[in-house]
CSV table of C-alpha atoms and ligand atoms in Angstrom, one decimal:
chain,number,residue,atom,x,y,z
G,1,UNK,CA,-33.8,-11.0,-9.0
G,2,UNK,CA,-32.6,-7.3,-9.0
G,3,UNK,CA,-35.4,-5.0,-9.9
G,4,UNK,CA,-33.2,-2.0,-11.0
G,5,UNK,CA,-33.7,-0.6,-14.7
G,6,UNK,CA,-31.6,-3.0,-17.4
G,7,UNK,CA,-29.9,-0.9,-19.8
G,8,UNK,CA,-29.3,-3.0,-22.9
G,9,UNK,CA,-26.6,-2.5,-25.3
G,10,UNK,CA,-26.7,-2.8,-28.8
G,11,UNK,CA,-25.0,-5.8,-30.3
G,12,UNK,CA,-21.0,-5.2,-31.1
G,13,UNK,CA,-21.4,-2.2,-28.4
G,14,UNK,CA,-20.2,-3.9,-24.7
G,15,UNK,CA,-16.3,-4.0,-26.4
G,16,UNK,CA,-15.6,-0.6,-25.0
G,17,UNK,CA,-17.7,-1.7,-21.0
G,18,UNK,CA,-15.6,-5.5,-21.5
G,19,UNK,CA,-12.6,-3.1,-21.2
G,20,UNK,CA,-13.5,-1.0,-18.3
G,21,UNK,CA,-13.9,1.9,-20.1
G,22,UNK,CA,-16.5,3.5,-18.1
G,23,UNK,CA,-18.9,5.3,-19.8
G,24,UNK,CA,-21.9,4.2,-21.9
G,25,UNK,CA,-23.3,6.9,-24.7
G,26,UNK,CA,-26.8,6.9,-25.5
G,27,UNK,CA,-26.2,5.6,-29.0
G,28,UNK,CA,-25.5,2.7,-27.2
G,29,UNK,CA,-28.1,1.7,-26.4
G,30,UNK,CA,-30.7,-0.7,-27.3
G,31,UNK,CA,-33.6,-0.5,-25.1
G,32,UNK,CA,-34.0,0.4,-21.5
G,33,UNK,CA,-36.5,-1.6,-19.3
G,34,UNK,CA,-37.9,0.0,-16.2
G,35,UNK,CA,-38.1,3.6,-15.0
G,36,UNK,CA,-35.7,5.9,-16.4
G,37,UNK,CA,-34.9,8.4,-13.3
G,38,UNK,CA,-32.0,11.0,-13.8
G,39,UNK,CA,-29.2,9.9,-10.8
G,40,UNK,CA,-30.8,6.9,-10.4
G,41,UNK,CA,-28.8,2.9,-10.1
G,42,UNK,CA,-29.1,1.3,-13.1
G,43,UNK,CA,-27.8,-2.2,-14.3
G,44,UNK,CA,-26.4,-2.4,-17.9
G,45,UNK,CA,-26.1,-5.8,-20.1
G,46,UNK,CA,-24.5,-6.8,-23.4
G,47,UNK,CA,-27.0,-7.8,-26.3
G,48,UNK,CA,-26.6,-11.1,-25.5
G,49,UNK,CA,-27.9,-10.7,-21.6
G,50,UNK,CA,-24.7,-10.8,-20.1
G,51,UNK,CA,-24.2,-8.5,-16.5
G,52,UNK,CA,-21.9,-6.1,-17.3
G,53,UNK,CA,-22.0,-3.4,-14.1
G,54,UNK,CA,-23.5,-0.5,-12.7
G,55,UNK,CA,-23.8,2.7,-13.0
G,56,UNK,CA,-25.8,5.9,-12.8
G,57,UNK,CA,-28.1,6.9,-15.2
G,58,UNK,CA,-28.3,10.4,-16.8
G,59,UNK,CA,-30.8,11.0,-20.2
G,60,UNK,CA,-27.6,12.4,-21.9
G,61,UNK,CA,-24.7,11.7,-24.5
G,62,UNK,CA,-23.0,9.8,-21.6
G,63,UNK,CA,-26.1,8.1,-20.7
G,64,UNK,CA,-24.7,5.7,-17.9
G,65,UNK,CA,-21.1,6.0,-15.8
G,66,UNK,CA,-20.4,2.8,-14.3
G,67,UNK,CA,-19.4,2.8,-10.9
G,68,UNK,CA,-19.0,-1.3,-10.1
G,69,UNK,CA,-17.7,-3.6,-12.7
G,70,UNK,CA,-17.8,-6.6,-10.1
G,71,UNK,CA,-19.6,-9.3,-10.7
G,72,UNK,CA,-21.5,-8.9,-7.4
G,73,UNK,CA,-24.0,-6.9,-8.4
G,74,UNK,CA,-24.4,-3.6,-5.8
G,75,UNK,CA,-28.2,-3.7,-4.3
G,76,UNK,CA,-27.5,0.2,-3.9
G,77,UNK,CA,-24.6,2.5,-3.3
G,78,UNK,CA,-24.6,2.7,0.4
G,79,UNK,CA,-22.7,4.5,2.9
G,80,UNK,CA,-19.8,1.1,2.8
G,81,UNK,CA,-19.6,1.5,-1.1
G,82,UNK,CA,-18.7,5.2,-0.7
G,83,UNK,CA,-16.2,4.7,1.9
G,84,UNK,CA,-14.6,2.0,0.0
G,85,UNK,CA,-13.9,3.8,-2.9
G,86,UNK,CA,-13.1,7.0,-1.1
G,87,UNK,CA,-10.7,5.0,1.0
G,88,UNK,CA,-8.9,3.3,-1.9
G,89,UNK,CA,-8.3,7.2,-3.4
G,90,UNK,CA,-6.9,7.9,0.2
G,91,UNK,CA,-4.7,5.4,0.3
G,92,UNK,CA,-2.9,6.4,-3.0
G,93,UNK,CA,-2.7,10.2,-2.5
G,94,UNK,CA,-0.4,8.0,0.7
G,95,UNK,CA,1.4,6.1,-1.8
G,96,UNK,CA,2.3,9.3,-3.7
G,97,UNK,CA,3.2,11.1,-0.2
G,98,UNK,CA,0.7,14.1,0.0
G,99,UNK,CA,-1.5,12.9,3.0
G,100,UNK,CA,1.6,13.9,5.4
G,101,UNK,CA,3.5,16.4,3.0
G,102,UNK,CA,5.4,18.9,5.4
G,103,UNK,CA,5.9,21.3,2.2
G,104,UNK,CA,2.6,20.3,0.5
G,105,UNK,CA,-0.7,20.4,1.7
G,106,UNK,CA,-2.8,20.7,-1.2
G,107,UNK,CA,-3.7,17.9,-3.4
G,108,UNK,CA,-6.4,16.5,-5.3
G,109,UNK,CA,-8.2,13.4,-3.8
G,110,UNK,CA,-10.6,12.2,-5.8
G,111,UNK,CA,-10.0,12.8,-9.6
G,112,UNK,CA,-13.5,11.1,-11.0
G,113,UNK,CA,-12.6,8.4,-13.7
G,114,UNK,CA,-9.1,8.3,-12.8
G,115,UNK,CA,-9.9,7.2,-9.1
G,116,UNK,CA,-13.0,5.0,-10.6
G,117,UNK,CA,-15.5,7.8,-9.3
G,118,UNK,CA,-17.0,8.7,-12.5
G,119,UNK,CA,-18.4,12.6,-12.3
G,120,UNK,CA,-16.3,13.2,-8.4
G,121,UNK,CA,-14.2,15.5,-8.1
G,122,UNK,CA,-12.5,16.1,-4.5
G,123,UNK,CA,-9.6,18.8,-3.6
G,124,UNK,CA,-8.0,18.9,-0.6
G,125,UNK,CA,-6.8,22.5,0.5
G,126,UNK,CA,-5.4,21.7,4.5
G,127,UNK,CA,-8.0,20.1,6.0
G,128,UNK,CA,-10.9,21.8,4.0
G,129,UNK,CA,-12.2,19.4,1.7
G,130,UNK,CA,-14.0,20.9,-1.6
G,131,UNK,CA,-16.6,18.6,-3.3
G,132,UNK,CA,-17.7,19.3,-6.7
G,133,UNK,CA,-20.2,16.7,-8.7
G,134,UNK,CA,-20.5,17.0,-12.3
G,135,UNK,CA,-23.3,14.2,-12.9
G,136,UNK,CA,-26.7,14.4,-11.3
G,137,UNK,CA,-26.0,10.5,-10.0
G,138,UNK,CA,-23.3,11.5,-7.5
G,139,UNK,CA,-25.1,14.8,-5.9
G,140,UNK,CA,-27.4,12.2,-4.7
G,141,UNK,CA,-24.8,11.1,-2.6
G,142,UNK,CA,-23.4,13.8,-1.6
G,143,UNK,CA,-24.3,13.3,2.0
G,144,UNK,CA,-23.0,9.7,2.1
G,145,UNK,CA,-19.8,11.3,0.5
G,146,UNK,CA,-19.4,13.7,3.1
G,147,UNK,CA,-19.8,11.3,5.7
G,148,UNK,CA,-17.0,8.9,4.8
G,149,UNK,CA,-14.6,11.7,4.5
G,150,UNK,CA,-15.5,12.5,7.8
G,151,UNK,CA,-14.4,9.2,8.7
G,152,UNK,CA,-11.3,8.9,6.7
G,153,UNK,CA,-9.8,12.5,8.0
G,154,UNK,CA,-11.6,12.8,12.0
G,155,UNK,CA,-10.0,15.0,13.4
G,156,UNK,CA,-7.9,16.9,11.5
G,157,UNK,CA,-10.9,17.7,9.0
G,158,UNK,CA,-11.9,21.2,9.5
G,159,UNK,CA,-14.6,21.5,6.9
G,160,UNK,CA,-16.5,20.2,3.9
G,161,UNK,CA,-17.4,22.6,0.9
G,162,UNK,CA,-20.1,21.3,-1.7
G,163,UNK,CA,-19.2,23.4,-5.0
G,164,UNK,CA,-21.5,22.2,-7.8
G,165,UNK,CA,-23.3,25.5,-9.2
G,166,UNK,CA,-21.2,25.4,-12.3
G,167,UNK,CA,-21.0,22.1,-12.8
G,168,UNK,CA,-24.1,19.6,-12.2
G,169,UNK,CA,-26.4,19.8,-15.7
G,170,UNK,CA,-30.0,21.9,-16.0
G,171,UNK,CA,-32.0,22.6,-13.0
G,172,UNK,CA,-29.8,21.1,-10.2
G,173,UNK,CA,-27.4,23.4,-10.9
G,174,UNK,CA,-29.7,26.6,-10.4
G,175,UNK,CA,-31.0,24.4,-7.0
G,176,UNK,CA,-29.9,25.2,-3.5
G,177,UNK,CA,-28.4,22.2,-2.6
G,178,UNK,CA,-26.1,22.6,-5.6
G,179,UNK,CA,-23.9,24.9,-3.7
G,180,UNK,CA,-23.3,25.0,0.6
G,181,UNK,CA,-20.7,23.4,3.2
G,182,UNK,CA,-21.7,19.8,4.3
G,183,UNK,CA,-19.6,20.0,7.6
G,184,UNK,CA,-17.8,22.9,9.3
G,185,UNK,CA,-17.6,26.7,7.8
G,186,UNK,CA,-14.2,27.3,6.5
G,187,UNK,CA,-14.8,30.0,3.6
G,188,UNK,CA,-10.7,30.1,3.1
G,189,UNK,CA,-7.4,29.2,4.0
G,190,UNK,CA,-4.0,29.6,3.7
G,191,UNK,CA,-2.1,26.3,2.3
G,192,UNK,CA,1.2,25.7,1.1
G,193,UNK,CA,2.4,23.8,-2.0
G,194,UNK,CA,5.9,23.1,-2.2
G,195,UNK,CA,6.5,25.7,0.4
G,196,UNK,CA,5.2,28.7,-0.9
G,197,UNK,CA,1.9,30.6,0.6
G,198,UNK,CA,-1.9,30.1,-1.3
G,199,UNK,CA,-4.7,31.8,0.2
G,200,UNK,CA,-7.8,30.0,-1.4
G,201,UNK,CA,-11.2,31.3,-1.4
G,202,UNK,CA,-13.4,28.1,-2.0
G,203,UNK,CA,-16.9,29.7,-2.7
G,204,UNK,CA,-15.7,32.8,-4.9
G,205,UNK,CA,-12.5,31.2,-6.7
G,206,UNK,CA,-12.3,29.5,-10.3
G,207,UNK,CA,-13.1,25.6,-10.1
G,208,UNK,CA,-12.7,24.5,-6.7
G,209,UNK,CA,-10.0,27.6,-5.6
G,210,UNK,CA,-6.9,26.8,-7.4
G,211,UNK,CA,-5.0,25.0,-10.1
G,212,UNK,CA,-3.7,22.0,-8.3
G,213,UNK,CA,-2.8,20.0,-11.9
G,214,UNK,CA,0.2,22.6,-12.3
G,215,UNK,CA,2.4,21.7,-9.2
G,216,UNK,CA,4.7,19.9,-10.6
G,217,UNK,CA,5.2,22.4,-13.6
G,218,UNK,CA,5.4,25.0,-11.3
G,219,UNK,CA,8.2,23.2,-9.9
G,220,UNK,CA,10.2,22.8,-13.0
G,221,UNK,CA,9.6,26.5,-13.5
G,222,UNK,CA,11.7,27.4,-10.7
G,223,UNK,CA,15.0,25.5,-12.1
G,224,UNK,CA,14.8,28.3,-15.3
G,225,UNK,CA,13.5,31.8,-13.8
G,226,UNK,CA,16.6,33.0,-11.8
G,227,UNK,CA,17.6,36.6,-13.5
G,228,UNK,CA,14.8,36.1,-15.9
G,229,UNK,CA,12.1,38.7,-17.0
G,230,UNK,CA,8.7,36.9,-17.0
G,231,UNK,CA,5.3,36.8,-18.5
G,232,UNK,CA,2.8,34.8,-16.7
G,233,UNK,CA,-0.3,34.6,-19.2
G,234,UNK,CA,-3.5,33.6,-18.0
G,235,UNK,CA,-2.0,33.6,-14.4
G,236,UNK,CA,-5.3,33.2,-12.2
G,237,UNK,CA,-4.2,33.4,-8.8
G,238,UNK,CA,-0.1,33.7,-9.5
G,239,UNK,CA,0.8,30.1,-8.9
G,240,UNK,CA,3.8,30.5,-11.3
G,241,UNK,CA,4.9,34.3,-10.6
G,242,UNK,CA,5.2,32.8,-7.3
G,243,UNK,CA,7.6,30.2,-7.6
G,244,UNK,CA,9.4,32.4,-10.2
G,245,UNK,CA,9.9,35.2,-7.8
G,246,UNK,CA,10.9,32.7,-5.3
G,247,UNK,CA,13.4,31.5,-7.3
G,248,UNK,CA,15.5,34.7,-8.2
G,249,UNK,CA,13.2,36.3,-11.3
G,250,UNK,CA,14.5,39.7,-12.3
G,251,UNK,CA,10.8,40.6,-13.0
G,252,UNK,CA,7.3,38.4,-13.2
G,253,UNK,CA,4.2,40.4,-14.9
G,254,UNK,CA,1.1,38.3,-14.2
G,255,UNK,CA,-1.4,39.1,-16.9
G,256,UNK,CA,-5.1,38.0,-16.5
G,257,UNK,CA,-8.4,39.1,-18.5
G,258,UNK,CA,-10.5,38.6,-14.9
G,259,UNK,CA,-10.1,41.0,-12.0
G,260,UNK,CA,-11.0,39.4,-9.3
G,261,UNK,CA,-7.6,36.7,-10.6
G,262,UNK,CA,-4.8,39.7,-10.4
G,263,UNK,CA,-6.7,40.6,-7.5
G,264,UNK,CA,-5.9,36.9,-5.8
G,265,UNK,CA,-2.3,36.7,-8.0
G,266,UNK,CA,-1.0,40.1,-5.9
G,267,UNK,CA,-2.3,38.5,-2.3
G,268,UNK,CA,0.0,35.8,-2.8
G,269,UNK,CA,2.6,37.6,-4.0
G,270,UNK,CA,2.2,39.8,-0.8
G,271,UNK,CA,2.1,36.7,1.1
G,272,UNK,CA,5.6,35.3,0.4
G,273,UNK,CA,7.6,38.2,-0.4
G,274,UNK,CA,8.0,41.6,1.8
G,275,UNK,CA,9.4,43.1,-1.1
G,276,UNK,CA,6.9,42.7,-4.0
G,277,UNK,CA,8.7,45.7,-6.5
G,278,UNK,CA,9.7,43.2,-9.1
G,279,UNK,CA,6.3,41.9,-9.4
G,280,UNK,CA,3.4,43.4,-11.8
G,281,UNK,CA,-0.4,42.9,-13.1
G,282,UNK,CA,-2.1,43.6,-16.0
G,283,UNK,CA,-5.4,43.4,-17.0
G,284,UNK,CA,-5.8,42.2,-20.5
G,285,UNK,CA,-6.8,39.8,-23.3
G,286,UNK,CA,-3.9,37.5,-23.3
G,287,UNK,CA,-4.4,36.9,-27.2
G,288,UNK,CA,-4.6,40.7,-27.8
G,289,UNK,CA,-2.2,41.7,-25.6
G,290,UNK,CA,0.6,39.2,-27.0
G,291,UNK,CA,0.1,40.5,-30.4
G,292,UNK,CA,-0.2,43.9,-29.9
G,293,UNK,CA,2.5,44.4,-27.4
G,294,UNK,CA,6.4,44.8,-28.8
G,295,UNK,CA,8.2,43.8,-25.3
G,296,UNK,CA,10.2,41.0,-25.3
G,297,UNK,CA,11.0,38.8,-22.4
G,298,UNK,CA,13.0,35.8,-21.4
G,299,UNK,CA,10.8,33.6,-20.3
G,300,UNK,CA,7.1,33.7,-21.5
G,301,UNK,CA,4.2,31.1,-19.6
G,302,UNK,CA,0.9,30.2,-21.6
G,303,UNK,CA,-1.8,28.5,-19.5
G,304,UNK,CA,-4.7,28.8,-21.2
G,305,UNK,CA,-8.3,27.4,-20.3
G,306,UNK,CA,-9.4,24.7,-22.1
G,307,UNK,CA,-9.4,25.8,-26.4
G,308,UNK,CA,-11.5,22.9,-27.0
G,309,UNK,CA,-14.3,21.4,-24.6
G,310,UNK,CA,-15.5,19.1,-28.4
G,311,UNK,CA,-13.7,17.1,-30.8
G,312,UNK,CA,-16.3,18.8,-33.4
G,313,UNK,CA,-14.6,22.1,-32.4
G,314,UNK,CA,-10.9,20.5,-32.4
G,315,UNK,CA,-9.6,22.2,-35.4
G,316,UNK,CA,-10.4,25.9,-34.1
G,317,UNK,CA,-8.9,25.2,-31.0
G,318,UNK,CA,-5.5,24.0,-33.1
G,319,UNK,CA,-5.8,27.5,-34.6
G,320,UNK,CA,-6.5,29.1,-31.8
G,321,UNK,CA,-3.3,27.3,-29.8
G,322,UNK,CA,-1.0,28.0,-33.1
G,323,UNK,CA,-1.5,31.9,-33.3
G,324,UNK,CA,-1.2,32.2,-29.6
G,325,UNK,CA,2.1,30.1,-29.2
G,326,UNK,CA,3.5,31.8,-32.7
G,327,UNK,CA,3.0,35.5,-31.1
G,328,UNK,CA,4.5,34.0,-27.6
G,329,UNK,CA,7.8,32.7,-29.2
G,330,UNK,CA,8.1,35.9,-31.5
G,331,UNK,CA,8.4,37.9,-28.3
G,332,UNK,CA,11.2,35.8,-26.2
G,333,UNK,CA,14.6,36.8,-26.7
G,334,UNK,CA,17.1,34.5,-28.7
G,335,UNK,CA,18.0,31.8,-25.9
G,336,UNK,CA,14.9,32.0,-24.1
G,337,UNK,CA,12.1,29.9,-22.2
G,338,UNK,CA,9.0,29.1,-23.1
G,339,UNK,CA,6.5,26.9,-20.8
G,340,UNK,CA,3.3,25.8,-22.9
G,341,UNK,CA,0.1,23.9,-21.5
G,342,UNK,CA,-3.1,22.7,-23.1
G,343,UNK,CA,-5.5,21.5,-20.9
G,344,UNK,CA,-7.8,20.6,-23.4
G,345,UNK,CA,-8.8,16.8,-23.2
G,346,UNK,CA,-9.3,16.1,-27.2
G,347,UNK,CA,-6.2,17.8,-28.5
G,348,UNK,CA,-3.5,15.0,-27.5
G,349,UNK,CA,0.2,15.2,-27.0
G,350,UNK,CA,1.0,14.7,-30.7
G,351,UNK,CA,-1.5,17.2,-31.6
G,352,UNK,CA,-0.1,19.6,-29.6
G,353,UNK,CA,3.2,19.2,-30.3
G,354,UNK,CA,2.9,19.6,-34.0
G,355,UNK,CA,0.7,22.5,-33.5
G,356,UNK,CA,3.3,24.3,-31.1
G,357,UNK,CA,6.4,22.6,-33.5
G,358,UNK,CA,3.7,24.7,-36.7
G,359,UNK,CA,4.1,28.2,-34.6
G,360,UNK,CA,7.6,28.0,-34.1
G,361,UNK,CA,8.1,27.8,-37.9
G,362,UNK,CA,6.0,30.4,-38.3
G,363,UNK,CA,7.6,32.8,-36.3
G,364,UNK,CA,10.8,31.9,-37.8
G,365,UNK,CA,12.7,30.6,-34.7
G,366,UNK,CA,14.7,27.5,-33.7
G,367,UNK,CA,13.2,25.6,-31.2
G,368,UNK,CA,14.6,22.7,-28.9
G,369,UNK,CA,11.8,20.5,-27.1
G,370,UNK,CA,13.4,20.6,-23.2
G,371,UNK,CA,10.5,18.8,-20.9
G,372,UNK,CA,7.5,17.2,-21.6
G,373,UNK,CA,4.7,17.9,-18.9
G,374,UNK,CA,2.3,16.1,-17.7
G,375,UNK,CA,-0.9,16.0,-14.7
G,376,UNK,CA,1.0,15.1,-11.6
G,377,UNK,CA,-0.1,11.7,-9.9
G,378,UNK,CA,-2.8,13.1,-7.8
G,379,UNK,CA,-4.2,13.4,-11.1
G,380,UNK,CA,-4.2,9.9,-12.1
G,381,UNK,CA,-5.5,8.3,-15.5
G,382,UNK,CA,-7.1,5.4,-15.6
G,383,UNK,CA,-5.6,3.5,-17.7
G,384,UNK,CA,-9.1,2.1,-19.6
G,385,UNK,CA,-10.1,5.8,-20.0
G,386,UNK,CA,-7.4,7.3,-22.2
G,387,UNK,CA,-9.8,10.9,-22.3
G,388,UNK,CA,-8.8,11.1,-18.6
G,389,UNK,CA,-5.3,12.5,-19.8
G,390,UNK,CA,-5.9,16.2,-20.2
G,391,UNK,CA,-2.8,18.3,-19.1
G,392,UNK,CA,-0.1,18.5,-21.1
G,393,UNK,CA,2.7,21.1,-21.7
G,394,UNK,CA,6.0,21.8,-23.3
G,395,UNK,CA,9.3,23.4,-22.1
G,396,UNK,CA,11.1,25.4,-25.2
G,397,UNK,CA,14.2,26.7,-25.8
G,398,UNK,CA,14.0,29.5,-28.4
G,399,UNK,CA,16.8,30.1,-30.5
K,401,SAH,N1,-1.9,29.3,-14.6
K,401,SAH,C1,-2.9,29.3,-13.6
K,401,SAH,C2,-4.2,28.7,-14.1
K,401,SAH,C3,-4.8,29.3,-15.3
K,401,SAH,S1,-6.5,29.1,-15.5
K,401,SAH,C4,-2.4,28.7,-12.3
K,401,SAH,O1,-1.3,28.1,-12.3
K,401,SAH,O2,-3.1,28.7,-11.3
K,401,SAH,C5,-6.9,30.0,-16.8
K,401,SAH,C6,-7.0,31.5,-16.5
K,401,SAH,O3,-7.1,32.2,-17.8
K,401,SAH,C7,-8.1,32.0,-15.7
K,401,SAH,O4,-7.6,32.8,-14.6
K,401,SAH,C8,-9.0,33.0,-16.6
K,401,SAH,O5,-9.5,34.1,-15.9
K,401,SAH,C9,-7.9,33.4,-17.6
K,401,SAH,N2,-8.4,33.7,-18.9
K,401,SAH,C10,-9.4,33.2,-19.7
K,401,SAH,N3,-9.4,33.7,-20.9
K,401,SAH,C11,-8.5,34.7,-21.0
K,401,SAH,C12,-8.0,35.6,-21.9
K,401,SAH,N4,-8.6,35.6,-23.1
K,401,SAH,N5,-7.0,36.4,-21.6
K,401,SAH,C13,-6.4,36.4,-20.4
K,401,SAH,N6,-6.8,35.5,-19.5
K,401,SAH,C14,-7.8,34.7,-19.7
């Protein structure tokens, strides 16, 4: 007999669990017998008294994350659970050739639901390993985490970074453990991504140093910026003035609303090119600056953070992505490029499409739909949790 907590579901409410979907809401839920500890291994069941896996418990909206749908029932989640599910994300960053990239040594490892690590998140940036939890449950294990990626990488790990300050909810976020290295002292490195140079700054950067979802779409960029005049909105730490300067641009401006983000966008620029003339910053309110400013340019990119973090706030963020994308395609010239990303998780494809295909009209131009973007595979969805596809972006020509 397990003496864990039983989280029972209310009748017609195990469909969604039946289907793997991993979380369970707190509306739920029927009744909970036993102690109800934040982080702590709990076992949930249908109405009916059916096992139906377990998970870690959070008093919250999402109120349990399962982390074993076996039928084995986990006694705990010891250090051979951890490494087993650590392992298995390994193995298909392998599959998708990044663990031994010559060009590429940056890559996401563990993306939570999508590598069935609900509330992980694990960034590789050459050898330095950035952890970042987002549910009380797996800063618990943070040590057992750290350990198994010490086996899985040996000796070509140089250090572990645990980045949770921003992201674990109410007072473990303000707590000391929230935030530290859990092996070695690496505060930054230089990696490379397709070739070109990133110096990452792991305690100070956005998120756990750098973009990693836009690789591939930084990529594509590269076939369209030869001879081009660019604007890089919302530009961070110049991930796509890079490539577009690498590949021929007649001129990139990188514009940013933080600082300390031009500030990392001109270091890389520095760090690939000699010559860095053709390449400018400005420090602005992308919105504003869009809007205000009468320049136009050949190839505009908007990579905005996330419009909408709610469904209850969906429609502003529609708004919100409409005016933006309608001032952007006003200022390319006839012929132009325009790359377009949401990476907000409740405004779908569709959604956004229509809602880009809306600003087009208003502006008055013609537009042709050229590429449809995605999150690269490092990224993975799994495929019983559909809100695990978040990135998505369109390539436009502009008549
Ligand atoms: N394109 C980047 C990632 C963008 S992240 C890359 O490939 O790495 C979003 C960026 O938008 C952050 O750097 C943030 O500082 C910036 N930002 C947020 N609000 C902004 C605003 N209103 N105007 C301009 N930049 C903004």
């Amino acid at each position: 007999m397990s003496n864990k907590t039983k989280v029972i579901l209310r009748s017609g409410k195990d469909d969604a669990i039946k289907r793997y979907h991993p979380w369970v809401f707190s509306g739920a839920i029927k009744k909970i017998h036993g102690p109800q500890a934040d982080g702590s291994l709990v076992e949930v069941f249908s109405n009916r008294d059916e096992y139906l896996g377990a998970g870690l418990y959070h008093d919250a909206s999402i109120a349990v994350r399962i982390m074993s749908f076996a039928p084995e029932r986990p006694d705990e989640l010891d250090a051979d659970f951890w490494h087993q599910k650590l392992a298995a994300a390994y193995k298909m960053r392998e599959t998708t050739k990044l663990t031994d990239n010559k060009n590429t040594n940056v890559y996401r490892l563990v993306h939570g639901e999508g590598d069935h690590l609900p509330g992980l998140i694990i960034d590789h940036y050459n050898g330095n390993l950035v952890v970042q939890a987002h549910a009380i449950g797996i800063h618990k294990y943070r040590n057992e985490i750290a350990e198994s990626l010490k086996r899985i990488f040996g000796e070509k790990l140089k250090s572990i970074y645990y980045k949770s300050k921003d992201t674990l909810p109410g007072e473990f976020s303000k707590s000391e453990e929230a935030e530290g290295f859990l092996y070695g002292n690496t505060e930054s490195d230089i990696v490379i991504e397709y070739g070109h140079k990133f110096d990452i700054d792991f305690i100070h950067g956005q998120k756990t140093g750098f973009f990693i979802d836009q690789r591939v779409n930084r990529q594509l960029l590269t076939q369209y910026a030869s001879g081009k005049t660019i604007l890089n909105t919302f530009c961070y730490s110049g991930g796509f003035s890079v490539y577009a300067l690498a590949a021929g641009a007649k001129t990139v401006e990188s514009l940013d609303s933080s600082r300390k983000a031009l500030e990392l966008a001109e270091k890389n620029v520095a760090l690939n090119f000699t010559d860095t003339s053709n390449h400018s910053v400005i420090l602005a309110d992308a919105v504003q600056y869009i809007r205000e400013n009468q320049k136009t340019y050949d190839l505009i990119i908007l990579d905005p953070p996330a419009f909408a973090k709610h469904s209850n706030v969906r429609h502003n963020a529609v708004q919100g992505y409409k005016r933006l994308n309608a001032e952007a395609i006003r200022q390319i010239t006839p012929g132009g490029i325009l790359f377009t990303f949401s990476c907000s998780q409740v405004v779908s494809m569709g959604l956004f499409k229509s809602t880009v295909i809306a600003a087009a009209i208003q502006a008055g131009r013609q537009v042709r739909i050229l590429h449809q973007m995605n999150q690269p595979a490092d990224h993975p969805i799994n495929a019983f949790h559909p809100e695990g596809e978040y990135l998505k972006g369109l390539v436009l020509y502009i008549k």
